[in-house]
Amino acid sequence: VLRLCLAKRWRVNYGAHPKRKNYQMAVPFQAKDVAAERTECGHPDVGIALTFVHYFQAGLSKQQLRNTFEKLKHLSDSKAKATYREWVACLSETQRSGIGSLDGVNLEDPNQFTHKVFPAFHRHMDVICFWLLKLILSVQAKQFSKKLLSTASDMCRSQDLCPHWRAVTTGFSGTDDLSLVLPPTIQQKNIKELELTNGVQLMRILKAENNNYHSLLPIENGSSFTNQILEFLNTPNCVKENTNVVLDAGALVLNMGNREFMTFTPEEVILSYHCTQGPFLHWEKDCQKINFARLACECGN
């Protein structure tokens, strides 16, 4: 479970759903910053582990931190002060100034909360653990005592394999990559018109324009792939090679939103990205945007 969770990428494979206000646990993502709708982690341990990892990296919002302190003050006086002393023990003298004791924390003072409490505690791991254990997991991580589970092979049972099985398989979705792991009752039948697809893709990859590439350096000393990509897009060589489209297929731009990244790119570069209304094509120069789905529909008509 731990290896599976650490292999996943935050904000690409998992994260908190931005629209489900009453559900704070981590959910699977379809792409960078695109949460899968009405989907939750099927394995409870995976869901809990990804939730902790998400908030350790994202931190708590102001409202979540405020709820944490309200919950803390509902504990007994001695237990609340002992817990708070553990929180402030790892803070610097500057951070502890004015909020060194629980009695000095005034949630009604917006200036103190914004400039002292929030910067000191919103990424504090002990505070995040307290919020998750006391307010979130006890409610949202509940599981039914029994659950019906099935795999693709279970859904494709055949009387040829076992006489008492009655399920009938009429079709199964997949690609060439999955052909070796299809259930034993399934035979792959490719559409005649699509048999040339692999050859066409190979011809496109072997074009002369794909003979060159630019390698990104390993991340170290606070650098990021985002800065390297922006530096490359603004180099004379990039402009000379007529680089005009950015496809972030590997979701390397993690510390910027798509719209924010667009503002730092040259005017000639076109960016395509997914948003809540569907894929959009943006021109920074004229601030135009075209919905791909609508455009395809119009071309089809």
mmCIF file of C-alpha atoms in Angstrom:
data_model
loop_
_atom_site.group_PDB
_atom_site.id
_atom_site.type_symbol
_atom_site.label_atom_id
_atom_site.label_comp_id
_atom_site.label_asym_id
_atom_site.label_seq_id
_atom_site.Cartn_x
_atom_site.Cartn_y
_atom_site.Cartn_z
ATOM 1 C CA VAL A 1 0.000 0.000 0.000
ATOM 2 C CA LEU A 2 2.785 2.427 0.925
ATOM 3 C CA ARG A 3 4.669 1.756 -2.311
ATOM 4 C CA LEU A 4 1.498 2.272 -4.352
ATOM 5 C CA CYS A 5 0.731 5.590 -2.650
ATOM 6 C CA LEU A 6 4.271 6.959 -2.962
ATOM 7 C CA ALA A 7 4.358 6.035 -6.667
ATOM 8 C CA LYS A 8 1.368 8.277 -7.377
ATOM 9 C CA ARG A 9 1.816 11.966 -8.234
ATOM 10 C CA TRP A 10 0.046 14.625 -6.212
ATOM 11 C CA ARG A 11 -2.443 16.743 -8.229
ATOM 12 C CA VAL A 12 -1.992 14.344 -11.175
ATOM 13 C CA ASN A 13 -3.127 10.946 -9.867
ATOM 14 C CA TYR A 14 -4.879 12.070 -6.685
ATOM 15 C CA GLY A 15 -5.890 15.065 -4.605
ATOM 16 C CA ALA A 16 -8.867 16.694 -2.880
ATOM 17 C CA HIS A 17 -11.950 17.265 -5.029
ATOM 18 C CA PRO A 18 -12.314 21.051 -5.549
ATOM 19 C CA LYS A 19 -16.123 20.961 -5.765
ATOM 20 C CA ARG A 20 -17.139 18.386 -3.167
ATOM 21 C CA LYS A 21 -17.189 20.690 -0.160
ATOM 22 C CA ASN A 22 -18.514 18.005 2.188
ATOM 23 C CA TYR A 23 -15.867 15.431 1.275
ATOM 24 C CA GLN A 24 -12.268 16.229 2.197
ATOM 25 C CA MET A 25 -10.607 12.858 1.581
ATOM 26 C CA ALA A 26 -8.352 12.360 -1.433
ATOM 27 C CA VAL A 27 -9.944 11.080 -4.647
ATOM 28 C CA PRO A 28 -8.459 9.760 -7.925
ATOM 29 C CA PHE A 29 -7.622 12.345 -10.603
ATOM 30 C CA GLN A 30 -8.076 11.931 -14.362
ATOM 31 C CA ALA A 31 -5.367 14.479 -15.243
ATOM 32 C CA LYS A 32 -3.530 17.370 -13.668
ATOM 33 C CA ASP A 33 -5.996 19.243 -11.388
ATOM 34 C CA VAL A 34 -8.927 17.298 -12.912
ATOM 35 C CA ALA A 35 -10.652 15.205 -10.245
ATOM 36 C CA ALA A 36 -12.677 12.168 -11.267
ATOM 37 C CA GLU A 37 -16.341 12.930 -10.649
ATOM 38 C CA ARG A 38 -18.236 10.820 -8.101
ATOM 39 C CA THR A 39 -15.216 8.582 -7.521
ATOM 40 C CA GLU A 40 -13.479 7.562 -4.312
ATOM 41 C CA CYS A 41 -10.509 5.343 -3.491
ATOM 42 C CA GLY A 42 -11.734 1.747 -3.379
ATOM 43 C CA HIS A 43 -9.126 0.551 -0.872
ATOM 44 C CA PRO A 44 -9.600 2.212 2.557
ATOM 45 C CA ASP A 45 -5.889 2.177 3.456
ATOM 46 C CA VAL A 46 -4.997 3.776 0.124
ATOM 47 C CA GLY A 47 -7.654 6.453 0.615
ATOM 48 C CA ILE A 48 -6.397 7.305 4.100
ATOM 49 C CA ALA A 49 -2.713 7.339 3.064
ATOM 50 C CA LEU A 50 -3.339 9.561 0.015
ATOM 51 C CA THR A 51 -5.421 11.913 2.154
ATOM 52 C CA PHE A 52 -2.536 12.419 4.596
ATOM 53 C CA VAL A 53 -0.017 12.901 1.767
ATOM 54 C CA HIS A 54 -2.298 15.411 0.018
ATOM 55 C CA TYR A 55 -2.709 17.669 3.046
ATOM 56 C CA PHE A 56 0.949 17.387 4.022
ATOM 57 C CA GLN A 57 1.743 18.971 0.645
ATOM 58 C CA ALA A 58 -1.251 21.285 0.166
ATOM 59 C CA GLY A 59 -1.716 22.379 3.768
ATOM 60 C CA LEU A 60 -4.976 23.391 5.421
ATOM 61 C CA SER A 61 -7.213 26.208 4.269
ATOM 62 C CA LYS A 62 -8.059 29.042 6.633
ATOM 63 C CA GLN A 63 -11.473 27.596 7.397
ATOM 64 C CA GLN A 64 -10.030 24.143 8.028
ATOM 65 C CA LEU A 65 -7.427 25.582 10.401
ATOM 66 C CA ARG A 66 -10.109 27.604 12.176
ATOM 67 C CA ASN A 67 -12.173 24.424 12.628
ATOM 68 C CA THR A 68 -9.087 22.715 14.047
ATOM 69 C CA PHE A 69 -8.623 25.343 16.768
ATOM 70 C CA GLU A 70 -12.315 25.324 17.589
ATOM 71 C CA LYS A 71 -12.133 21.547 18.044
ATOM 72 C CA LEU A 72 -8.992 21.923 20.165
ATOM 73 C CA LYS A 73 -10.685 24.384 22.502
ATOM 74 C CA HIS A 74 -13.568 21.946 23.012
ATOM 75 C CA LEU A 75 -11.164 19.510 24.676
ATOM 76 C CA SER A 76 -10.454 19.669 28.387
ATOM 77 C CA ASP A 77 -8.337 22.657 29.350
ATOM 78 C CA SER A 78 -5.300 20.597 30.363
ATOM 79 C CA LYS A 79 -5.394 18.359 27.277
ATOM 80 C CA ALA A 80 -5.885 21.299 24.905
ATOM 81 C CA LYS A 81 -2.930 23.222 26.362
ATOM 82 C CA ALA A 82 -0.710 20.119 26.336
ATOM 83 C CA THR A 83 -1.552 19.478 22.672
ATOM 84 C CA TYR A 84 -0.874 23.103 21.752
ATOM 85 C CA ARG A 85 2.483 23.028 23.554
ATOM 86 C CA GLU A 86 3.477 20.104 21.330
ATOM 87 C CA TRP A 87 2.475 22.123 18.263
ATOM 88 C CA VAL A 88 4.508 25.226 19.149
ATOM 89 C CA ALA A 89 7.553 23.242 20.313
ATOM 90 C CA CYS A 90 8.981 23.048 16.793
ATOM 91 C CA LEU A 91 8.244 26.698 15.886
ATOM 92 C CA SER A 92 10.927 29.353 15.842
ATOM 93 C CA GLU A 93 11.000 32.191 18.355
ATOM 94 C CA THR A 94 9.679 34.575 15.712
ATOM 95 C CA GLN A 95 6.748 32.292 14.901
ATOM 96 C CA ARG A 96 5.914 31.773 18.577
ATOM 97 C CA SER A 97 5.836 35.498 19.296
ATOM 98 C CA GLY A 98 2.345 36.404 20.473
ATOM 99 C CA ILE A 99 0.947 32.871 20.099
ATOM 100 C CA GLY A 100 3.262 30.934 22.403
ATOM 101 C CA SER A 101 0.340 29.742 24.527
ATOM 102 C CA LEU A 102 -3.182 28.672 23.644
ATOM 103 C CA ASP A 103 -4.629 31.525 25.695
ATOM 104 C CA GLY A 104 -2.872 33.978 23.368
ATOM 105 C CA VAL A 105 -4.669 32.661 20.264
ATOM 106 C CA ASN A 106 -7.727 34.781 19.456
ATOM 107 C CA LEU A 107 -9.720 33.417 16.527
ATOM 108 C CA GLU A 108 -11.809 36.593 16.492
ATOM 109 C CA ASP A 109 -8.746 38.691 15.642
ATOM 110 C CA PRO A 110 -8.450 38.502 11.817
ATOM 111 C CA ASN A 111 -5.057 40.209 11.795
ATOM 112 C CA GLN A 112 -3.497 37.730 14.222
ATOM 113 C CA PHE A 113 -5.075 34.737 12.499
ATOM 114 C CA THR A 114 -3.964 35.814 8.997
ATOM 115 C CA HIS A 115 -0.434 36.960 9.817
ATOM 116 C CA LYS A 116 0.565 34.749 12.761
ATOM 117 C CA VAL A 117 -1.597 31.648 13.259
ATOM 118 C CA PHE A 118 -2.197 30.626 9.656
ATOM 119 C CA PRO A 119 1.429 30.900 8.400
ATOM 120 C CA ALA A 120 2.675 28.985 11.445
ATOM 121 C CA PHE A 121 0.204 26.108 11.482
ATOM 122 C CA HIS A 122 -1.456 25.552 8.091
ATOM 123 C CA ARG A 123 1.352 23.154 6.983
ATOM 124 C CA HIS A 124 2.172 21.866 10.479
ATOM 125 C CA MET A 125 2.062 18.060 10.281
ATOM 126 C CA ASP A 126 0.810 17.603 13.856
ATOM 127 C CA VAL A 127 -1.998 20.105 13.255
ATOM 128 C CA ILE A 128 -2.963 18.369 10.000
ATOM 129 C CA CYS A 129 -2.995 14.975 11.729
ATOM 130 C CA PHE A 130 -5.189 16.389 14.519
ATOM 131 C CA TRP A 131 -7.651 17.844 11.977
ATOM 132 C CA LEU A 132 -7.826 14.626 9.969
ATOM 133 C CA LEU A 133 -8.160 12.287 12.937
ATOM 134 C CA LYS A 134 -10.609 14.367 14.956
ATOM 135 C CA LEU A 135 -12.775 15.934 12.249
ATOM 136 C CA ILE A 136 -12.446 14.089 8.929
ATOM 137 C CA LEU A 137 -11.484 10.428 9.074
ATOM 138 C CA SER A 138 -13.794 9.596 11.965
ATOM 139 C CA VAL A 139 -16.737 10.587 9.757
ATOM 140 C CA GLN A 140 -15.705 10.216 6.118
ATOM 141 C CA ALA A 141 -13.522 7.080 6.331
ATOM 142 C CA LYS A 142 -16.308 4.832 7.598
ATOM 143 C CA GLN A 143 -16.757 1.561 5.722
ATOM 144 C CA PHE A 144 -19.690 -0.794 5.371
ATOM 145 C CA SER A 145 -19.268 -4.065 7.245
ATOM 146 C CA LYS A 146 -19.738 -5.962 3.974
ATOM 147 C CA LYS A 147 -19.093 -4.959 0.376
ATOM 148 C CA LEU A 148 -19.665 -6.651 -2.975
ATOM 149 C CA LEU A 149 -16.537 -6.601 -5.128
ATOM 150 C CA SER A 150 -15.910 -7.956 -8.599
ATOM 151 C CA THR A 151 -13.151 -7.829 -11.178
ATOM 152 C CA ALA A 152 -13.368 -7.823 -14.960
ATOM 153 C CA SER A 153 -12.803 -11.585 -15.001
ATOM 154 C CA ASP A 154 -15.663 -12.127 -12.529
ATOM 155 C CA MET A 155 -18.006 -10.265 -14.877
ATOM 156 C CA CYS A 156 -16.989 -12.475 -17.816
ATOM 157 C CA ARG A 157 -17.746 -15.895 -16.375
ATOM 158 C CA SER A 158 -18.660 -18.604 -18.855
ATOM 159 C CA GLN A 159 -20.202 -22.065 -18.594
ATOM 160 C CA ASP A 160 -17.213 -23.326 -20.584
ATOM 161 C CA LEU A 161 -15.039 -22.652 -17.516
ATOM 162 C CA CYS A 162 -17.482 -23.745 -14.819
ATOM 163 C CA PRO A 163 -20.918 -25.399 -15.369
ATOM 164 C CA HIS A 164 -22.765 -23.445 -12.652
ATOM 165 C CA TRP A 165 -21.737 -19.975 -13.945
ATOM 166 C CA ARG A 166 -24.588 -18.213 -15.724
ATOM 167 C CA ALA A 167 -23.109 -14.806 -16.656
ATOM 168 C CA VAL A 168 -23.030 -13.972 -20.380
ATOM 169 C CA THR A 169 -20.354 -11.723 -21.842
ATOM 170 C CA THR A 170 -21.374 -9.609 -24.839
ATOM 171 C CA GLY A 171 -18.396 -7.265 -25.112
ATOM 172 C CA PHE A 172 -15.303 -5.943 -23.391
ATOM 173 C CA SER A 173 -13.521 -2.620 -23.845
ATOM 174 C CA GLY A 174 -9.762 -2.468 -24.141
ATOM 175 C CA THR A 175 -6.724 -1.695 -26.311
ATOM 176 C CA ASP A 176 -3.874 -3.676 -27.854
ATOM 177 C CA ASP A 177 -1.827 -3.061 -24.712
ATOM 178 C CA LEU A 178 -4.402 -4.965 -22.647
ATOM 179 C CA SER A 179 -4.929 -7.857 -25.019
ATOM 180 C CA LEU A 180 -2.667 -10.183 -23.014
ATOM 181 C CA VAL A 181 -4.597 -9.682 -19.779
ATOM 182 C CA LEU A 182 -8.136 -9.975 -21.105
ATOM 183 C CA PRO A 183 -10.418 -12.493 -19.342
ATOM 184 C CA PRO A 184 -10.178 -15.997 -20.859
ATOM 185 C CA THR A 185 -13.687 -15.772 -22.341
ATOM 186 C CA ILE A 186 -12.779 -12.745 -24.480
ATOM 187 C CA GLN A 187 -11.239 -12.798 -27.955
ATOM 188 C CA GLN A 188 -9.859 -9.569 -29.352
ATOM 189 C CA LYS A 189 -11.302 -8.556 -32.721
ATOM 190 C CA ASN A 190 -9.893 -5.364 -34.176
ATOM 191 C CA ILE A 191 -11.983 -3.297 -36.559
ATOM 192 C CA LYS A 192 -10.805 -3.740 -40.147
ATOM 193 C CA GLU A 193 -10.729 0.001 -40.845
ATOM 194 C CA LEU A 194 -8.406 0.620 -37.844
ATOM 195 C CA GLU A 195 -5.749 -2.007 -38.582
ATOM 196 C CA LEU A 196 -3.448 0.622 -40.077
ATOM 197 C CA THR A 197 -3.537 2.856 -36.960
ATOM 198 C CA ASN A 198 -0.309 1.521 -35.434
ATOM 199 C CA GLY A 199 1.564 1.948 -38.727
ATOM 200 C CA VAL A 200 0.298 5.521 -39.163
ATOM 201 C CA GLN A 201 1.403 6.476 -35.651
ATOM 202 C CA LEU A 202 4.836 4.939 -36.242
ATOM 203 C CA MET A 203 5.243 6.954 -39.480
ATOM 204 C CA ARG A 204 4.391 10.170 -37.631
ATOM 205 C CA ILE A 205 6.895 9.448 -34.880
ATOM 206 C CA LEU A 206 9.648 8.804 -37.456
ATOM 207 C CA LYS A 207 9.201 12.199 -39.133
ATOM 208 C CA ALA A 208 12.332 14.380 -39.322
ATOM 209 C CA GLU A 209 10.755 17.027 -37.077
ATOM 210 C CA ASN A 210 10.832 14.505 -34.213
ATOM 211 C CA ASN A 211 14.572 13.821 -34.438
ATOM 212 C CA ASN A 212 15.491 16.474 -31.860
ATOM 213 C CA TYR A 213 14.560 16.880 -28.221
ATOM 214 C CA HIS A 214 15.505 19.004 -25.231
ATOM 215 C CA SER A 215 16.274 17.208 -21.955
ATOM 216 C CA LEU A 216 15.140 18.689 -18.649
ATOM 217 C CA LEU A 217 17.629 18.680 -15.786
ATOM 218 C CA PRO A 218 16.884 16.837 -12.517
ATOM 219 C CA ILE A 219 15.106 18.949 -9.919
ATOM 220 C CA GLU A 220 17.413 20.195 -7.148
ATOM 221 C CA ASN A 221 18.020 23.234 -4.946
ATOM 222 C CA GLY A 222 14.444 24.468 -5.193
ATOM 223 C CA SER A 223 14.289 24.372 -8.992
ATOM 224 C CA SER A 224 11.290 23.010 -10.876
ATOM 225 C CA PHE A 225 10.399 21.621 -14.270
ATOM 226 C CA THR A 226 8.064 24.587 -14.737
ATOM 227 C CA ASN A 227 10.921 27.111 -14.651
ATOM 228 C CA GLN A 228 12.996 25.014 -17.053
ATOM 229 C CA ILE A 229 10.106 24.748 -19.518
ATOM 230 C CA LEU A 230 9.438 28.496 -19.404
ATOM 231 C CA GLU A 231 13.134 29.266 -19.884
ATOM 232 C CA PHE A 232 13.245 26.947 -22.889
ATOM 233 C CA LEU A 233 10.128 28.468 -24.465
ATOM 234 C CA ASN A 234 11.668 31.933 -24.235
ATOM 235 C CA THR A 235 15.067 31.002 -25.722
ATOM 236 C CA PRO A 236 15.969 32.152 -29.268
ATOM 237 C CA ASN A 237 16.436 28.514 -30.354
ATOM 238 C CA CYS A 238 12.878 27.671 -29.381
ATOM 239 C CA VAL A 239 11.492 30.614 -31.355
ATOM 240 C CA LYS A 240 13.770 29.782 -34.287
ATOM 241 C CA GLU A 241 12.502 26.190 -34.363
ATOM 242 C CA ASN A 242 8.956 27.514 -34.542
ATOM 243 C CA THR A 243 7.813 25.859 -31.320
ATOM 244 C CA ASN A 244 4.227 27.039 -31.075
ATOM 245 C CA VAL A 245 2.349 24.336 -29.153
ATOM 246 C CA VAL A 246 2.791 23.106 -25.547
ATOM 247 C CA LEU A 247 1.329 19.717 -24.638
ATOM 248 C CA ASP A 248 1.992 18.922 -20.986
ATOM 249 C CA ALA A 249 1.290 15.207 -21.402
ATOM 250 C CA GLY A 250 3.481 14.300 -18.427
ATOM 251 C CA ALA A 251 1.892 16.903 -16.118
ATOM 252 C CA LEU A 252 5.269 18.496 -15.313
ATOM 253 C CA VAL A 253 3.829 21.962 -14.629
ATOM 254 C CA LEU A 254 2.608 21.324 -11.092
ATOM 255 C CA ASN A 255 3.428 24.534 -9.213
ATOM 256 C CA MET A 256 1.329 26.702 -11.572
ATOM 257 C CA GLY A 257 -2.239 26.586 -12.765
ATOM 258 C CA ASN A 258 -2.875 26.314 -16.502
ATOM 259 C CA ARG A 259 -4.084 29.899 -16.853
ATOM 260 C CA GLU A 260 -1.157 31.215 -14.790
ATOM 261 C CA PHE A 261 1.333 29.255 -16.893
ATOM 262 C CA MET A 262 -0.217 30.719 -20.031
ATOM 263 C CA THR A 263 0.625 34.268 -18.944
ATOM 264 C CA PHE A 264 4.365 33.478 -18.802
ATOM 265 C CA THR A 265 4.631 31.928 -22.273
ATOM 266 C CA PRO A 266 5.527 33.773 -25.508
ATOM 267 C CA GLU A 267 2.665 35.215 -27.523
ATOM 268 C CA GLU A 268 3.232 32.769 -30.371
ATOM 269 C CA VAL A 269 2.712 29.701 -28.195
ATOM 270 C CA ILE A 270 -0.699 28.017 -28.109
ATOM 271 C CA LEU A 271 -1.735 26.071 -25.032
ATOM 272 C CA SER A 272 -4.309 23.321 -24.814
ATOM 273 C CA TYR A 273 -5.646 22.230 -21.453
ATOM 274 C CA HIS A 274 -8.645 20.654 -19.764
ATOM 275 C CA CYS A 275 -11.023 22.707 -17.640
ATOM 276 C CA THR A 276 -14.458 22.226 -16.129
ATOM 277 C CA GLN A 277 -16.240 23.311 -19.327
ATOM 278 C CA GLY A 278 -14.161 20.986 -21.514
ATOM 279 C CA PRO A 279 -10.852 21.309 -23.406
ATOM 280 C CA PHE A 280 -9.984 24.835 -24.537
ATOM 281 C CA LEU A 281 -7.499 26.291 -26.973
ATOM 282 C CA HIS A 282 -6.003 29.611 -25.817
ATOM 283 C CA TRP A 283 -4.175 32.342 -27.686
ATOM 284 C CA GLU A 284 -2.442 34.610 -25.190
ATOM 285 C CA LYS A 285 -1.966 37.357 -27.783
ATOM 286 C CA ASP A 286 -5.635 37.964 -28.523
ATOM 287 C CA CYS A 287 -7.046 36.391 -25.343
ATOM 288 C CA GLN A 288 -9.245 34.119 -27.420
ATOM 289 C CA LYS A 289 -10.499 30.678 -26.469
ATOM 290 C CA ILE A 290 -12.228 28.017 -28.522
ATOM 291 C CA ASN A 291 -14.049 24.980 -27.177
ATOM 292 C CA PHE A 292 -12.637 21.915 -28.962
ATOM 293 C CA ALA A 293 -15.824 19.892 -28.551
ATOM 294 C CA ARG A 294 -18.036 22.649 -30.017
ATOM 295 C CA LEU A 295 -15.576 23.262 -32.852
ATOM 296 C CA ALA A 296 -15.502 19.547 -33.738
ATOM 297 C CA CYS A 297 -19.292 19.455 -33.717
ATOM 298 C CA GLU A 298 -19.498 22.453 -36.037
ATOM 299 C CA CYS A 299 -16.940 20.931 -38.419
ATOM 300 C CA GLY A 300 -18.888 17.675 -38.432
ATOM 301 C CA ASN A 301 -22.033 19.496 -39.450
#
